[in-house]
Coordinates of C-alpha atoms in Angstrom, one line a residue:
M1 CA -32.9 -8.9 16.0
I2 CA -32.2 -9.9 19.2
D3 CA -34.4 -9.4 22.4
S4 CA -31.9 -8.7 25.2
T5 CA -33.7 -5.9 27.8
S6 CA -37.3 -6.9 28.5
T7 CA -40.5 -8.8 27.9
T8 CA -41.6 -5.7 26.6
G9 CA -39.8 -6.6 23.0
T10 CA -38.0 -3.1 23.4
S11 CA -34.7 -5.3 22.0
S12 CA -31.5 -3.6 19.8
T13 CA -28.8 -5.4 17.6
M14 CA -26.3 -3.7 16.3
T15 CA -23.7 -5.3 13.6
S16 CA -21.0 -2.9 12.7
T17 CA -18.0 -4.3 10.3
A18 CA -15.3 -1.6 9.3
T19 CA -12.3 -1.5 7.8
A20 CA -11.7 2.1 8.5
G21 CA -11.8 3.4 11.5
M22 CA -15.3 3.7 13.4
L23 CA -16.4 5.7 16.5
T24 CA -19.8 4.6 17.4
M25 CA -22.0 5.6 20.9
I26 CA -24.6 3.1 21.6
I27 CA -27.0 2.9 24.5
T28 CA -28.8 -0.3 25.1
T29 CA -28.2 -4.0 25.9
S30 CA -26.3 -5.9 23.3
T31 CA -23.8 -4.4 20.6
I32 CA -21.8 -6.3 18.3
Q33 CA -18.9 -4.8 16.4
T34 CA -16.6 -6.4 13.5
S35 CA -13.7 -4.1 11.8
T36 CA -12.0 -5.7 9.2
M37 CA -9.4 -4.3 7.1
A38 CA -7.5 -6.1 4.2
S39 CA -4.6 -4.5 2.3
I40 CA -2.8 -5.9 -0.4
T41 CA 0.3 -4.6 -2.1
T42 CA 2.3 -5.8 -4.8
T43 CA 5.4 -4.1 -5.9
T44 CA 6.8 -5.9 -9.0
T45 CA 10.3 -4.2 -10.3
M46 CA 12.0 -5.8 -13.3
A47 CA 14.9 -4.1 -15.2
M48 CA 16.7 -5.7 -18.2
I49 CA 19.8 -3.7 -20.4
T50 CA 21.2 -5.4 -23.0
S51 CA 24.0 -3.9 -24.6
T52 CA 26.0 -5.8 -27.5
T53 CA 29.0 -4.9 -29.5
T54 CA 31.0 -7.9 -31.5
T55 CA 34.1 -7.1 -32.7
Q56 CA 37.2 -8.7 -31.6
T57 CA 39.0 -10.4 -28.9
S58 CA 38.7 -10.0 -25.0
T59 CA 35.5 -11.4 -23.4
I60 CA 34.9 -10.3 -19.6
T61 CA 31.8 -12.0 -17.9
T62 CA 30.8 -10.9 -14.4
S63 CA 32.6 -11.4 -11.2
T64 CA 31.1 -10.7 -8.1
T65 CA 27.4 -10.9 -7.3
T66 CA 26.0 -10.2 -3.6
Q67 CA 22.6 -10.6 -2.6
T68 CA 20.8 -9.3 0.1
S69 CA 17.2 -10.0 1.8
T70 CA 15.9 -8.8 5.0
I71 CA 12.5 -9.0 6.0
I72 CA 11.3 -7.4 9.3
A73 CA 7.4 -7.0 10.0
S74 CA 6.0 -4.6 12.5
T75 CA 2.4 -3.2 12.7
A76 CA 1.3 -1.9 16.2
T77 CA -2.8 -2.4 16.5
T78 CA -4.4 -0.5 19.9
T79 CA -8.0 -1.2 20.9
T80 CA -9.3 0.6 23.8
A81 CA -12.7 -0.2 25.6
M82 CA -14.5 1.7 28.0
M83 CA -18.1 1.5 28.7
T84 CA -20.4 3.5 31.0
I85 CA -24.2 3.8 31.6
S86 CA -25.6 5.9 29.5
T87 CA -23.7 6.9 26.3
T88 CA -21.3 4.8 24.2
I89 CA -18.8 6.5 22.1
Q90 CA -16.6 4.2 19.8
T91 CA -13.8 5.3 17.5
S92 CA -11.4 3.6 15.3
T93 CA -8.4 4.8 13.2
I94 CA -6.5 2.8 10.8
T95 CA -3.7 4.5 9.6
A96 CA -1.5 2.7 7.0
S97 CA 1.8 3.7 5.2
T98 CA 4.1 2.2 2.9
T99 CA 7.3 3.3 1.6
A100 CA 9.1 1.2 -1.1
T101 CA 13.1 1.9 -1.9
T102 CA 14.6 1.2 -4.8
T103 CA 18.2 2.0 -5.6
A104 CA 20.3 0.6 -8.6
R105 CA 23.9 1.1 -9.3
M106 CA 26.5 0.2 -11.8
I107 CA 30.4 -0.3 -11.2
T108 CA 32.5 -2.5 -13.2
S109 CA 32.3 -6.3 -13.4
T110 CA 30.4 -5.9 -9.9
T111 CA 27.3 -6.4 -9.0
T112 CA 25.8 -6.2 -5.9
Q113 CA 21.9 -6.3 -5.2
T114 CA 20.4 -5.8 -1.6
S115 CA 16.3 -5.9 -0.5
T116 CA 14.9 -5.0 2.3
I117 CA 11.7 -5.6 3.6
I118 CA 10.4 -4.2 6.9
A119 CA 6.7 -4.7 8.3
S120 CA 6.2 -4.9 11.9
T121 CA 3.5 -5.8 14.1
A122 CA 1.9 -5.2 17.6
T123 CA -1.5 -5.7 19.2
T124 CA -2.7 -4.1 22.0
T125 CA -6.3 -4.5 23.3
T126 CA -7.8 -2.6 26.6
A127 CA -11.2 -2.9 27.9
M128 CA -13.3 -1.4 30.5
M129 CA -17.0 -1.6 30.9
T130 CA -20.1 -1.7 32.9
I131 CA -23.1 -4.2 33.1
S132 CA -24.6 -6.2 29.5
T133 CA -23.2 -7.3 26.5
T134 CA -20.9 -5.9 23.6
I135 CA -18.7 -8.2 21.0
Q136 CA -16.2 -6.3 19.0
T137 CA -13.8 -8.1 16.7
S138 CA -10.8 -6.4 15.1
T139 CA -9.5 -7.8 11.9
F140 CA -6.7 -6.8 9.8
T141 CA -4.6 -8.1 7.0
A142 CA -1.7 -6.7 4.9
S143 CA 0.3 -8.8 2.3
A144 CA 3.0 -7.5 0.4
T145 CA 5.1 -8.9 -2.1
T146 CA 8.2 -7.1 -3.9
T147 CA 9.5 -8.9 -6.6
T148 CA 12.7 -7.2 -8.1
T149 CA 14.5 -9.0 -11.2
A150 CA 17.9 -7.4 -13.3
M151 CA 19.3 -8.6 -15.7
M152 CA 22.2 -7.0 -17.6
T153 CA 24.5 -7.7 -20.2
A154 CA 27.2 -5.0 -21.0
S155 CA 29.8 -4.8 -23.8
T156 CA 32.7 -2.1 -24.2
T157 CA 34.2 -1.3 -27.5
T158 CA 37.1 1.3 -27.5
V159 CA 37.0 2.4 -31.1
T160 CA 37.7 5.4 -33.6
T161 CA 34.5 5.5 -34.7
T162 CA 31.6 5.0 -32.6
M163 CA 28.1 4.8 -33.7
M164 CA 25.1 3.8 -30.5
T165 CA 21.4 3.6 -31.0
T166 CA 19.7 4.2 -27.9
S167 CA 16.9 1.8 -26.0
T168 CA 13.5 1.8 -24.8
T169 CA 12.3 1.1 -21.3
T170 CA 9.2 0.8 -20.0
Q171 CA 8.0 1.1 -16.9
T172 CA 4.2 0.8 -15.6
S173 CA 3.2 1.2 -12.0
A174 CA -0.8 0.8 -11.1
I175 CA -2.6 1.4 -7.9
I176 CA -5.8 0.3 -7.4
A177 CA -7.4 1.3 -4.1
S178 CA -11.1 0.3 -3.6
T179 CA -13.3 1.1 -0.3
T180 CA -16.7 -0.3 -0.1
T181 CA -18.8 1.5 3.0
T182 CA -22.2 0.0 4.0
T183 CA -24.3 1.3 7.2
T184 CA -27.9 0.4 7.9
A185 CA -29.0 2.4 11.4
M186 CA -32.5 1.9 12.7
I187 CA -32.3 3.6 16.8
T188 CA -34.4 2.8 20.1
I189 CA -34.0 5.3 22.9
T190 CA -30.4 7.4 23.0
S191 CA -27.7 8.5 20.5
T192 CA -25.0 6.9 18.1
I193 CA -22.0 8.9 16.6
Q194 CA -20.0 7.3 14.1
T195 CA -17.1 8.4 12.3
S196 CA -14.6 6.6 10.3
T197 CA -11.5 7.7 9.4
I198 CA -9.0 5.7 7.0
T199 CA -5.6 7.5 5.8
A200 CA -3.7 5.4 3.7
S201 CA 0.0 6.6 2.4
T202 CA 2.4 5.1 -0.1
T203 CA 5.6 6.4 -1.2
T204 CA 8.0 4.8 -3.9
T205 CA 11.5 5.5 -4.0
T206 CA 13.5 4.6 -7.2
T207 CA 17.2 5.7 -7.8
A208 CA 19.8 4.5 -10.5
M209 CA 22.9 5.5 -10.8
M210 CA 25.6 4.5 -13.0
T211 CA 29.4 5.4 -13.4
I212 CA 31.4 4.9 -17.4
S213 CA 29.8 6.0 -20.3
A214 CA 26.2 5.1 -20.0
T215 CA 22.7 6.7 -21.5
T216 CA 19.5 6.2 -19.4
T217 CA 16.1 7.5 -20.6
T218 CA 13.2 7.8 -18.4
T219 CA 9.6 8.0 -19.5
A220 CA 7.3 8.2 -16.7
M221 CA 3.3 8.6 -17.1
M222 CA 1.0 9.0 -13.9
T223 CA -2.8 8.3 -14.2
I224 CA -4.4 9.4 -10.6
S225 CA -7.3 7.9 -9.3
T226 CA -11.5 8.0 -10.2
T227 CA -13.0 8.1 -6.9
T228 CA -16.8 7.4 -6.8
Q229 CA -18.9 7.6 -3.5
T230 CA -22.2 6.9 -3.2
S231 CA -24.3 7.5 0.1
T232 CA -28.3 6.7 0.4
I233 CA -30.2 7.3 3.9
V234 CA -33.5 5.3 3.8
T235 CA -36.1 6.5 6.7
R236 CA -35.7 3.7 9.1
S237 CA -32.5 1.7 7.7
T238 CA -29.7 4.0 6.5
I239 CA -27.5 2.6 3.3
Q240 CA -24.7 3.9 2.9
T241 CA -21.9 3.3 0.6
S242 CA -18.4 4.6 -0.6
T243 CA -16.3 3.3 -2.7
I244 CA -12.8 4.7 -4.2
T245 CA -10.8 3.4 -6.7
T246 CA -7.1 4.8 -7.3
S247 CA -5.3 3.9 -10.4
A248 CA -1.6 4.6 -11.2
T249 CA 0.6 4.0 -14.0
T250 CA 4.1 4.8 -14.1
T251 CA 6.3 4.3 -17.7
T252 CA 10.0 4.3 -17.4
T253 CA 12.3 3.6 -20.3
A254 CA 16.0 3.2 -19.2
M255 CA 18.8 1.9 -21.8
I256 CA 22.2 1.7 -20.4
T257 CA 25.4 1.0 -22.3
I258 CA 28.6 -0.7 -20.8
S259 CA 29.6 -2.9 -18.2
T260 CA 29.2 -2.2 -14.1
T261 CA 26.2 -2.4 -12.2
I262 CA 25.1 -2.2 -8.2
Q263 CA 21.7 -2.5 -7.5
T264 CA 20.3 -2.3 -4.4
S265 CA 16.2 -2.2 -3.1
T266 CA 14.6 -1.4 -0.3
I267 CA 10.9 -1.9 0.7
T268 CA 9.4 -0.8 4.1
I269 CA 6.2 -1.4 5.1
S270 CA 4.8 -0.2 8.3
T271 CA 0.8 -0.5 9.5
T272 CA -0.3 0.7 12.6
T273 CA -4.1 0.3 13.5
T274 CA -5.6 1.6 16.5
T275 CA -9.2 1.4 17.8
T276 CA -10.8 2.6 20.7
A277 CA -14.5 2.1 22.0
M278 CA -16.5 3.2 24.6
M279 CA -20.1 1.7 25.6
T280 CA -22.9 1.9 28.1
I281 CA -24.8 -0.8 29.4
S282 CA -23.4 -4.4 28.7
T283 CA -19.6 -6.9 28.7
T284 CA -17.6 -6.7 26.0
I285 CA -15.7 -9.2 24.2
Q286 CA -13.2 -7.7 22.0
T287 CA -10.7 -9.7 19.2
S288 CA -8.5 -8.3 17.4
T289 CA -6.4 -10.6 14.1
F290 CA -3.2 -9.3 12.6
T291 CA -2.0 -11.3 9.5
A292 CA 1.0 -10.0 7.4
S293 CA 2.9 -11.6 4.6
A294 CA 5.9 -10.2 2.8
T295 CA 7.4 -12.0 -0.1
T296 CA 10.7 -10.8 -1.9
T297 CA 12.1 -11.6 -4.7
T298 CA 15.6 -10.9 -6.3
T299 CA 16.8 -12.1 -9.2
A300 CA 20.0 -10.7 -10.6
M301 CA 21.9 -11.5 -14.0
M302 CA 25.5 -9.8 -15.1
T303 CA 27.7 -10.6 -18.1
A304 CA 30.0 -7.9 -19.6
S305 CA 32.2 -8.3 -22.5
T306 CA 34.6 -5.8 -23.3
T307 CA 36.2 -5.7 -27.2
A308 CA 39.2 -3.2 -28.6
T309 CA 38.2 -2.2 -32.3
T310 CA 38.5 -0.1 -35.0
T311 CA 35.0 0.5 -35.6
A312 CA 32.6 -0.1 -33.4
M313 CA 28.4 0.1 -33.2
M314 CA 26.1 0.3 -30.2
T315 CA 22.5 -0.9 -29.8
T316 CA 21.1 -0.8 -26.6
S317 CA 18.4 -2.8 -25.4
T318 CA 14.9 -2.8 -24.2
T319 CA 13.7 -2.6 -20.7
T320 CA 10.4 -2.8 -18.8
Q321 CA 9.7 -2.6 -15.4
T322 CA 6.3 -3.1 -13.7
S323 CA 4.6 -2.2 -10.7
T324 CA 0.9 -3.0 -9.2
I325 CA -0.6 -2.0 -6.2
T326 CA -4.3 -3.1 -5.0
A327 CA -5.9 -2.0 -1.4
S328 CA -9.3 -3.2 -1.3
T329 CA -11.2 -1.9 2.0
T330 CA -14.8 -2.8 2.8
T331 CA -16.6 -1.6 5.4
S332 CA -20.6 -2.9 6.9
T333 CA -22.5 -1.1 10.1
T334 CA -25.9 -2.2 10.8
A335 CA -28.0 -0.8 13.6
M336 CA -31.0 -1.0 15.2
M337 CA -32.6 1.1 17.3
T338 CA -36.2 3.1 18.0
T339 CA -35.9 6.8 19.0
S340 CA -33.1 8.9 18.8
T341 CA -30.0 10.4 16.6
I342 CA -27.4 9.1 14.7
T343 CA -24.5 10.9 13.3
E344 CA -21.8 9.4 11.0
T345 CA -19.0 11.1 9.4
S346 CA -16.7 8.8 7.1
T347 CA -13.7 10.2 5.7
M348 CA -10.8 8.5 3.9
T349 CA -7.9 9.9 2.6
S350 CA -5.6 8.0 0.6
S351 CA -2.3 9.5 -1.0
T352 CA 0.5 7.9 -3.3
T353 CA 3.7 9.2 -4.0
I354 CA 6.4 7.3 -6.7
T355 CA 9.4 9.3 -6.8
E356 CA 11.9 8.1 -9.5
T357 CA 15.5 9.4 -9.7
S358 CA 18.2 8.1 -12.0
T359 CA 21.7 9.6 -12.4
M360 CA 24.5 9.1 -14.2
I361 CA 28.3 9.8 -14.3
N362 CA 29.1 10.6 -18.1
S363 CA 25.3 10.9 -19.2
F364 CA 22.9 12.3 -16.4
T365 CA 19.1 11.8 -16.5
T366 CA 16.9 12.4 -13.7
T367 CA 13.4 12.0 -13.7
S368 CA 10.8 12.3 -10.8
V369 CA 7.1 11.0 -10.6
S370 CA 4.8 12.1 -7.8
T371 CA 1.4 11.4 -7.8
T372 CA -1.3 12.1 -4.8
S373 CA -4.0 10.5 -4.4
T374 CA -7.1 11.6 -1.6
S375 CA -10.5 10.6 -1.2
S376 CA -12.8 11.9 1.3
M377 CA -16.5 11.0 2.5
T378 CA -18.7 12.6 4.6
A379 CA -22.6 11.5 5.7
T380 CA -24.8 12.5 8.4
I381 CA -28.1 10.7 9.3
P382 CA -30.1 13.1 11.7
R383 CA -33.1 10.6 13.0

């Protein structure tokens, strides 16, 4: 509690921490506001293809391997603060979108693998003010890690009699998003309007193409989220808590026989954060911090052997692919005042889309999986 007005004891202190966007209206002396958003995305893709046929002479071992990794990070953050003598309106909007695209193609003893990660960051802060003290801090941290491992051993046999045993591919995707919002408010003379909006969308697209006799089996399982929201309002103080948990699991099984592979992985991550604050009576100190880290690891191994025989037996292998995305957001807002009205609205939208497509020439399989998770929370505190 800070007495910043007069000796009569009329004092007010407001502290707000939000990862989501926040619209706050405050009228009186000092305001301290903090916005924090942490987004962690981890995508791991592992593909292992083993095809073996042993019968006579010829052996061919992969010839060309090309691997390219590009990382570009871009994030735009805009913060604007305007202040007038009576009413404070503050709006914060955070929009985060992540798109991951993985394409794999296979063509006779040549392997091409490309990984691209794009993340951009820009921060703009504008402040206009009149009388008094306001401290506002926005912090955004985003880290993305993508690991792609591809191993392929292919052997081809030309025969009169052929026996084939298909394989098993397991792909698991887990997306966990958790958000906690705590709001406590006590008001003194005037009104406060606070609005929070969070929109997060993640799109993952995986495409696989193979030339020459190939067999692909794709199994997809998706478990869409669980959302828990709790709002509690106490006479002089308001405590609001919202928790959103979204989990998605994708299982993909792919089996490939015979030799060629071209694999391309592309991951694009763009985050934009915009914060606007309008305040009455005060000086504004505004700080914005953005940290983005992206790590991409790509490993490719390929061995191809061809044998011409009278009789051939083929047994394909097992491929396991695992993707995990975890995003957690915590927002805390505390305001103390004496007479007035507080209206607070929080809206959270989280959507995740995963699309997987496998295409083959000779053997054709296509699988598409999409998951959408949406959560929203609204709390109104009349005083």
